[in-house]
Amino acid sequence: MTSHAPVHVGYLENSSKIGGGNRSMETLLRGLEGSRFHPHFVCPEEGPMVKLIQSLHVDVKVIAPYQPSWRSPLRSYHAWQRWKQFLRSDQIALIHANGLQGGRSIVMAAHSTGIPLICHIRFPSSEESYAWFFQRLPKPFGFIFISEAIQREVGGFLEQACPSARQWIVYNGVDIHTFSPSSSDNVTPRIGIIANLQPIKGHEDFLDMAANLTEQGHHAQYDIIGADIQQQGRLSILRQYAQGLGLSDRVHFHGQVDNVAELVKQLDVVVCASHIEPFGRCLIEGMACAKPIVATRVGGIPEVVENRKTGFLVEPHAPGELAEAVLQLLGDPTLRKNMGTEGRARVERLFSLEAHTASIIKVYQETLGLA
């Protein structure tokens, strides 16, 4: 492979719905435009993610990620052959799986064709699951972790399961041109949470925070941006919860939106109430738009938000602390502005799309032995 020859990379998505990890992969594809790395995308089924990637003019295939099993040798063989056909027909030189499920599905084909496999680790699982993923199977070349926190939590398990695999930490990136500062000029303050409607994202805590502020006589609009992608009935649950708190006229459920940046720009404060959060994509999106952050002190969040400089960190499951921090920001426009400015500068230094893409390309070059 010459130093300027195109490198075809196969990207395996873990879901055809759009969550934070999926949006991070879409952001990476934007960053790779014009580079020597040419994407070939695979989704497990038809869905919004397929349409999103197609809008980038990237080839997308739908291939169900059958998991190899020694109990079903014939099905495993057919799945192996299907993956081999994809790798050969698209001249894939490197595989980048957005999660371990996809990586496990293709690892046999990757090994038999001599193509290195990298798996992105975005969310923790159990020690037992890491031991199982590649048991009696070839191993990936390496793992990319989205924060130091998640590497500390699960990196050791993966090292035990795959001793020779390399490990890298690459923070997520955000397009700082799309997510850019904009004054909100709201007469009624707007406070938002940007997260899919999973219980671990702490939406009930966010609504309890809103009720706390309302009871103290503070009027605000509360924007909930995100969908129930796991179809757990969460939208109905949260609507009823908001109604029970007397907040129906103050809370706006936006669902899945295409214009996340435009909504973030309209907010005065961005809140992340997560109970578990390996990184927090919403944080860098809010900071890129120069919004102050109120977030829980869990997982990788302290690596993103500098407490009392770009926002406030509070304990999880503590809506009262969320309310106190938000109230401090609402009462001090200068503090809001200063924290927003510091947040924007921090994103430009550490979490820009350019920084993220450069780090990923470095991983690819190391994996492929390229200069």
PDB file of C-alpha atoms in Angstrom, residues 148-333:
ATOM      1  CA  GLU A 148     -10.096   7.417  30.573  1.00  0.00           C
ATOM      2  CA  ALA A 149     -12.963   6.495  32.881  1.00  0.00           C
ATOM      3  CA  ILE A 150     -14.315   3.713  30.706  1.00  0.00           C
ATOM      4  CA  GLN A 151     -10.841   2.365  30.018  1.00  0.00           C
ATOM      5  CA  ARG A 152     -10.201   2.215  33.765  1.00  0.00           C
ATOM      6  CA  GLU A 153     -13.535   0.447  34.241  1.00  0.00           C
ATOM      7  CA  VAL A 154     -13.321  -2.213  31.540  1.00  0.00           C
ATOM      8  CA  GLY A 155      -9.868  -2.035  29.942  1.00  0.00           C
ATOM      9  CA  GLY A 156      -8.483  -4.624  32.329  1.00  0.00           C
ATOM     10  CA  PHE A 157     -11.240  -7.101  31.468  1.00  0.00           C
ATOM     11  CA  LEU A 158     -10.517  -6.701  27.760  1.00  0.00           C
ATOM     12  CA  GLU A 159      -6.795  -7.074  28.382  1.00  0.00           C
ATOM     13  CA  GLN A 160      -7.453 -10.392  30.111  1.00  0.00           C
ATOM     14  CA  ALA A 161      -9.693 -11.560  27.254  1.00  0.00           C
ATOM     15  CA  CYS A 162      -7.476 -10.201  24.446  1.00  0.00           C
ATOM     16  CA  PRO A 163      -3.943  -9.858  25.881  1.00  0.00           C
ATOM     17  CA  SER A 164      -2.236  -8.761  22.669  1.00  0.00           C
ATOM     18  CA  ALA A 165      -4.863  -6.209  21.639  1.00  0.00           C
ATOM     19  CA  ARG A 166      -3.848  -2.558  21.747  1.00  0.00           C
ATOM     20  CA  GLN A 167      -5.839   0.081  23.601  1.00  0.00           C
ATOM     21  CA  TRP A 168      -6.277   3.761  22.785  1.00  0.00           C
ATOM     22  CA  ILE A 169      -8.253   6.621  24.331  1.00  0.00           C
ATOM     23  CA  VAL A 170      -9.868   8.948  21.792  1.00  0.00           C
ATOM     24  CA  TYR A 171     -12.352  11.539  22.978  1.00  0.00           C
ATOM     25  CA  ASN A 172     -15.477  12.138  20.915  1.00  0.00           C
ATOM     26  CA  GLY A 173     -15.513  15.176  18.665  1.00  0.00           C
ATOM     27  CA  VAL A 174     -18.036  17.812  17.657  1.00  0.00           C
ATOM     28  CA  ASP A 175     -18.272  19.972  14.570  1.00  0.00           C
ATOM     29  CA  ILE A 176     -17.504  23.387  16.060  1.00  0.00           C
ATOM     30  CA  HIS A 177     -18.777  25.127  12.939  1.00  0.00           C
ATOM     31  CA  THR A 178     -22.236  23.552  13.171  1.00  0.00           C
ATOM     32  CA  PHE A 179     -22.318  23.780  16.972  1.00  0.00           C
ATOM     33  CA  SER A 180     -21.270  27.399  17.376  1.00  0.00           C
ATOM     34  CA  PRO A 181     -21.952  30.204  19.866  1.00  0.00           C
ATOM     35  CA  SER A 182     -25.213  32.091  19.529  1.00  0.00           C
ATOM     36  CA  SER A 183     -26.920  34.408  22.002  1.00  0.00           C
ATOM     37  CA  SER A 184     -30.322  33.136  23.122  1.00  0.00           C
ATOM     38  CA  ASP A 185     -31.986  36.382  24.346  1.00  0.00           C
ATOM     39  CA  ASN A 186     -34.793  34.415  25.995  1.00  0.00           C
ATOM     40  CA  VAL A 187     -37.290  36.366  28.086  1.00  0.00           C
ATOM     41  CA  THR A 188     -38.150  33.083  29.800  1.00  0.00           C
ATOM     42  CA  PRO A 189     -34.988  31.038  30.478  1.00  0.00           C
ATOM     43  CA  ARG A 190     -34.703  27.737  28.650  1.00  0.00           C
ATOM     44  CA  ILE A 191     -33.012  24.787  30.303  1.00  0.00           C
ATOM     45  CA  GLY A 192     -32.431  21.651  28.263  1.00  0.00           C
ATOM     46  CA  ILE A 193     -31.402  18.022  28.511  1.00  0.00           C
ATOM     47  CA  ILE A 194     -30.149  16.261  25.374  1.00  0.00           C
ATOM     48  CA  ALA A 195     -30.357  12.499  25.706  1.00  0.00           C
ATOM     49  CA  ASN A 196     -32.318   9.500  24.545  1.00  0.00           C
ATOM     50  CA  LEU A 197     -35.094   8.659  26.962  1.00  0.00           C
ATOM     51  CA  GLN A 198     -33.326   5.863  28.814  1.00  0.00           C
ATOM     52  CA  PRO A 199     -33.702   5.594  32.608  1.00  0.00           C
ATOM     53  CA  ILE A 200     -29.934   5.982  33.145  1.00  0.00           C
ATOM     54  CA  LYS A 201     -30.076   9.455  31.590  1.00  0.00           C
ATOM     55  CA  GLY A 202     -31.858  10.820  34.656  1.00  0.00           C
ATOM     56  CA  HIS A 203     -34.871  12.503  33.073  1.00  0.00           C
ATOM     57  CA  GLU A 204     -36.930  12.075  36.252  1.00  0.00           C
ATOM     58  CA  ASP A 205     -34.189  13.935  38.142  1.00  0.00           C
ATOM     59  CA  PHE A 206     -34.324  16.679  35.512  1.00  0.00           C
ATOM     60  CA  LEU A 207     -38.096  16.990  35.966  1.00  0.00           C
ATOM     61  CA  ASP A 208     -37.756  16.955  39.768  1.00  0.00           C
ATOM     62  CA  MET A 209     -35.202  19.754  39.366  1.00  0.00           C
ATOM     63  CA  ALA A 210     -37.730  21.677  37.273  1.00  0.00           C
ATOM     64  CA  ALA A 211     -40.399  21.176  39.931  1.00  0.00           C
ATOM     65  CA  ASN A 212     -37.976  22.366  42.614  1.00  0.00           C
ATOM     66  CA  LEU A 213     -37.229  25.571  40.695  1.00  0.00           C
ATOM     67  CA  THR A 214     -40.921  26.141  39.946  1.00  0.00           C
ATOM     68  CA  GLU A 215     -41.834  25.757  43.608  1.00  0.00           C
ATOM     69  CA  GLN A 216     -39.253  28.436  44.418  1.00  0.00           C
ATOM     70  CA  GLY A 217     -41.050  30.783  42.009  1.00  0.00           C
ATOM     71  CA  HIS A 218     -38.608  30.586  39.116  1.00  0.00           C
ATOM     72  CA  HIS A 219     -40.280  30.405  35.712  1.00  0.00           C
ATOM     73  CA  ALA A 220     -38.466  28.604  32.898  1.00  0.00           C
ATOM     74  CA  GLN A 221     -39.054  26.393  29.889  1.00  0.00           C
ATOM     75  CA  TYR A 222     -37.599  22.881  30.086  1.00  0.00           C
ATOM     76  CA  ASP A 223     -36.585  21.293  26.781  1.00  0.00           C
ATOM     77  CA  ILE A 224     -36.207  17.512  26.562  1.00  0.00           C
ATOM     78  CA  ILE A 225     -34.402  16.663  23.322  1.00  0.00           C
ATOM     79  CA  GLY A 226     -34.227  12.967  22.458  1.00  0.00           C
ATOM     80  CA  ALA A 227     -36.369   9.949  21.601  1.00  0.00           C
ATOM     81  CA  ASP A 228     -37.260   6.631  23.166  1.00  0.00           C
ATOM     82  CA  ILE A 229     -35.037   4.694  20.757  1.00  0.00           C
ATOM     83  CA  GLN A 230     -35.309   1.510  22.806  1.00  0.00           C
ATOM     84  CA  GLN A 231     -39.122   1.717  22.653  1.00  0.00           C
ATOM     85  CA  GLN A 232     -39.612   1.226  26.375  1.00  0.00           C
ATOM     86  CA  GLY A 233     -42.633   3.498  26.658  1.00  0.00           C
ATOM     87  CA  ARG A 234     -40.470   6.178  28.224  1.00  0.00           C
ATOM     88  CA  LEU A 235     -42.107   9.129  26.482  1.00  0.00           C
ATOM     89  CA  SER A 236     -45.492   8.274  27.985  1.00  0.00           C
ATOM     90  CA  ILE A 237     -43.894   7.651  31.390  1.00  0.00           C
ATOM     91  CA  LEU A 238     -42.112  10.995  31.387  1.00  0.00           C
ATOM     92  CA  ARG A 239     -45.148  12.905  30.137  1.00  0.00           C
ATOM     93  CA  GLN A 240     -47.186  11.471  33.003  1.00  0.00           C
ATOM     94  CA  TYR A 241     -44.389  12.233  35.450  1.00  0.00           C
ATOM     95  CA  ALA A 242     -44.244  15.852  34.277  1.00  0.00           C
ATOM     96  CA  GLN A 243     -48.043  16.111  34.522  1.00  0.00           C
ATOM     97  CA  GLY A 244     -47.945  14.755  38.071  1.00  0.00           C
ATOM     98  CA  LEU A 245     -45.464  17.477  38.996  1.00  0.00           C
ATOM     99  CA  GLY A 246     -47.693  20.149  37.443  1.00  0.00           C
ATOM    100  CA  LEU A 247     -45.138  20.882  34.713  1.00  0.00           C
ATOM    101  CA  SER A 248     -47.071  20.006  31.559  1.00  0.00           C
ATOM    102  CA  ASP A 249     -47.133  23.609  30.343  1.00  0.00           C
ATOM    103  CA  ARG A 250     -43.417  24.131  31.067  1.00  0.00           C
ATOM    104  CA  VAL A 251     -41.868  20.975  29.583  1.00  0.00           C
ATOM    105  CA  HIS A 252     -41.402  20.531  25.830  1.00  0.00           C
ATOM    106  CA  PHE A 253     -40.663  17.043  24.481  1.00  0.00           C
ATOM    107  CA  HIS A 254     -38.928  17.498  21.118  1.00  0.00           C
ATOM    108  CA  GLY A 255     -38.281  13.828  20.306  1.00  0.00           C
ATOM    109  CA  GLN A 256     -35.632  12.838  17.759  1.00  0.00           C
ATOM    110  CA  VAL A 257     -34.601  15.948  15.832  1.00  0.00           C
ATOM    111  CA  ASP A 258     -32.339  16.615  12.878  1.00  0.00           C
ATOM    112  CA  ASN A 259     -31.439  20.120  14.020  1.00  0.00           C
ATOM    113  CA  VAL A 260     -29.874  19.421  17.421  1.00  0.00           C
ATOM    114  CA  ALA A 261     -27.446  22.330  17.063  1.00  0.00           C
ATOM    115  CA  GLU A 262     -30.212  24.851  16.408  1.00  0.00           C
ATOM    116  CA  LEU A 263     -32.081  23.750  19.523  1.00  0.00           C
ATOM    117  CA  VAL A 264     -28.958  23.820  21.698  1.00  0.00           C
ATOM    118  CA  LYS A 265     -28.251  27.391  20.570  1.00  0.00           C
ATOM    119  CA  GLN A 266     -31.663  28.442  21.928  1.00  0.00           C
ATOM    120  CA  LEU A 267     -30.910  27.150  25.441  1.00  0.00           C
ATOM    121  CA  ASP A 268     -29.536  29.133  28.370  1.00  0.00           C
ATOM    122  CA  VAL A 269     -28.244  26.133  30.339  1.00  0.00           C
ATOM    123  CA  VAL A 270     -27.522  22.527  29.307  1.00  0.00           C
ATOM    124  CA  VAL A 271     -28.133  19.866  31.952  1.00  0.00           C
ATOM    125  CA  CYS A 272     -26.824  16.295  31.954  1.00  0.00           C
ATOM    126  CA  ALA A 273     -28.481  14.308  34.765  1.00  0.00           C
ATOM    127  CA  SER A 274     -27.051  10.895  33.825  1.00  0.00           C
ATOM    128  CA  HIS A 275     -26.510   8.164  36.404  1.00  0.00           C
ATOM    129  CA  ILE A 276     -24.024   6.421  34.093  1.00  0.00           C
ATOM    130  CA  GLU A 277     -22.136   8.352  31.409  1.00  0.00           C
ATOM    131  CA  PRO A 278     -18.828   7.199  29.894  1.00  0.00           C
ATOM    132  CA  PHE A 279     -18.394  10.525  28.059  1.00  0.00           C
ATOM    133  CA  GLY A 280     -21.465  12.680  27.399  1.00  0.00           C
ATOM    134  CA  ARG A 281     -21.796  13.874  23.824  1.00  0.00           C
ATOM    135  CA  CYS A 282     -24.391  16.451  24.874  1.00  0.00           C
ATOM    136  CA  LEU A 283     -21.722  18.153  26.976  1.00  0.00           C
ATOM    137  CA  ILE A 284     -19.370  18.983  24.118  1.00  0.00           C
ATOM    138  CA  GLU A 285     -22.317  20.036  21.960  1.00  0.00           C
ATOM    139  CA  GLY A 286     -23.498  22.443  24.636  1.00  0.00           C
ATOM    140  CA  MET A 287     -19.996  23.730  25.351  1.00  0.00           C
ATOM    141  CA  ALA A 288     -19.334  24.234  21.623  1.00  0.00           C
ATOM    142  CA  CYS A 289     -22.396  26.503  21.592  1.00  0.00           C
ATOM    143  CA  ALA A 290     -20.913  28.394  24.585  1.00  0.00           C
ATOM    144  CA  LYS A 291     -23.586  27.154  26.990  1.00  0.00           C
ATOM    145  CA  PRO A 292     -22.786  26.611  30.689  1.00  0.00           C
ATOM    146  CA  ILE A 293     -23.181  23.022  31.849  1.00  0.00           C
ATOM    147  CA  VAL A 294     -24.739  21.457  34.917  1.00  0.00           C
ATOM    148  CA  ALA A 295     -23.855  17.759  35.005  1.00  0.00           C
ATOM    149  CA  THR A 296     -23.498  14.809  37.300  1.00  0.00           C
ATOM    150  CA  ARG A 297     -20.081  13.756  38.544  1.00  0.00           C
ATOM    151  CA  VAL A 298     -20.079  10.268  37.005  1.00  0.00           C
ATOM    152  CA  GLY A 299     -18.006   8.307  34.491  1.00  0.00           C
ATOM    153  CA  GLY A 300     -16.115  10.420  31.976  1.00  0.00           C
ATOM    154  CA  ILE A 301     -18.012  13.658  32.640  1.00  0.00           C
ATOM    155  CA  PRO A 302     -15.250  15.183  34.848  1.00  0.00           C
ATOM    156  CA  GLU A 303     -12.855  14.701  31.914  1.00  0.00           C
ATOM    157  CA  VAL A 304     -15.121  16.915  29.801  1.00  0.00           C
ATOM    158  CA  VAL A 305     -16.512  19.517  32.204  1.00  0.00           C
ATOM    159  CA  GLU A 306     -14.163  21.538  34.418  1.00  0.00           C
ATOM    160  CA  ASN A 307     -16.069  22.075  37.641  1.00  0.00           C
ATOM    161  CA  ARG A 308     -16.750  25.765  38.354  1.00  0.00           C
ATOM    162  CA  LYS A 309     -14.967  26.783  35.148  1.00  0.00           C
ATOM    163  CA  THR A 310     -17.088  25.437  32.274  1.00  0.00           C
ATOM    164  CA  GLY A 311     -19.999  24.391  34.453  1.00  0.00           C
ATOM    165  CA  PHE A 312     -21.026  22.795  37.724  1.00  0.00           C
ATOM    166  CA  LEU A 313     -20.680  19.127  38.672  1.00  0.00           C
ATOM    167  CA  VAL A 314     -23.128  17.653  41.184  1.00  0.00           C
ATOM    168  CA  GLU A 315     -23.852  14.219  42.589  1.00  0.00           C
ATOM    169  CA  PRO A 316     -26.113  11.844  40.625  1.00  0.00           C
ATOM    170  CA  HIS A 317     -29.700  11.213  41.799  1.00  0.00           C
ATOM    171  CA  ALA A 318     -29.685  14.685  43.369  1.00  0.00           C
ATOM    172  CA  PRO A 319     -32.278  16.947  41.709  1.00  0.00           C
ATOM    173  CA  GLY A 320     -31.915  19.452  44.523  1.00  0.00           C
ATOM    174  CA  GLU A 321     -28.240  19.930  43.655  1.00  0.00           C
ATOM    175  CA  LEU A 322     -29.138  20.268  39.976  1.00  0.00           C
ATOM    176  CA  ALA A 323     -31.657  22.976  40.874  1.00  0.00           C
ATOM    177  CA  GLU A 324     -29.179  24.843  43.072  1.00  0.00           C
ATOM    178  CA  ALA A 325     -26.543  24.893  40.315  1.00  0.00           C
ATOM    179  CA  VAL A 326     -29.030  25.972  37.634  1.00  0.00           C
ATOM    180  CA  LEU A 327     -30.374  28.696  39.917  1.00  0.00           C
ATOM    181  CA  GLN A 328     -26.862  30.050  40.460  1.00  0.00           C
ATOM    182  CA  LEU A 329     -26.413  30.314  36.686  1.00  0.00           C
ATOM    183  CA  LEU A 330     -29.809  31.881  36.043  1.00  0.00           C
ATOM    184  CA  GLY A 331     -29.100  34.524  38.668  1.00  0.00           C
ATOM    185  CA  ASP A 332     -25.727  35.516  37.258  1.00  0.00           C
ATOM    186  CA  PRO A 333     -25.610  36.344  33.519  1.00  0.00           C
TER     187      PRO A 333
END
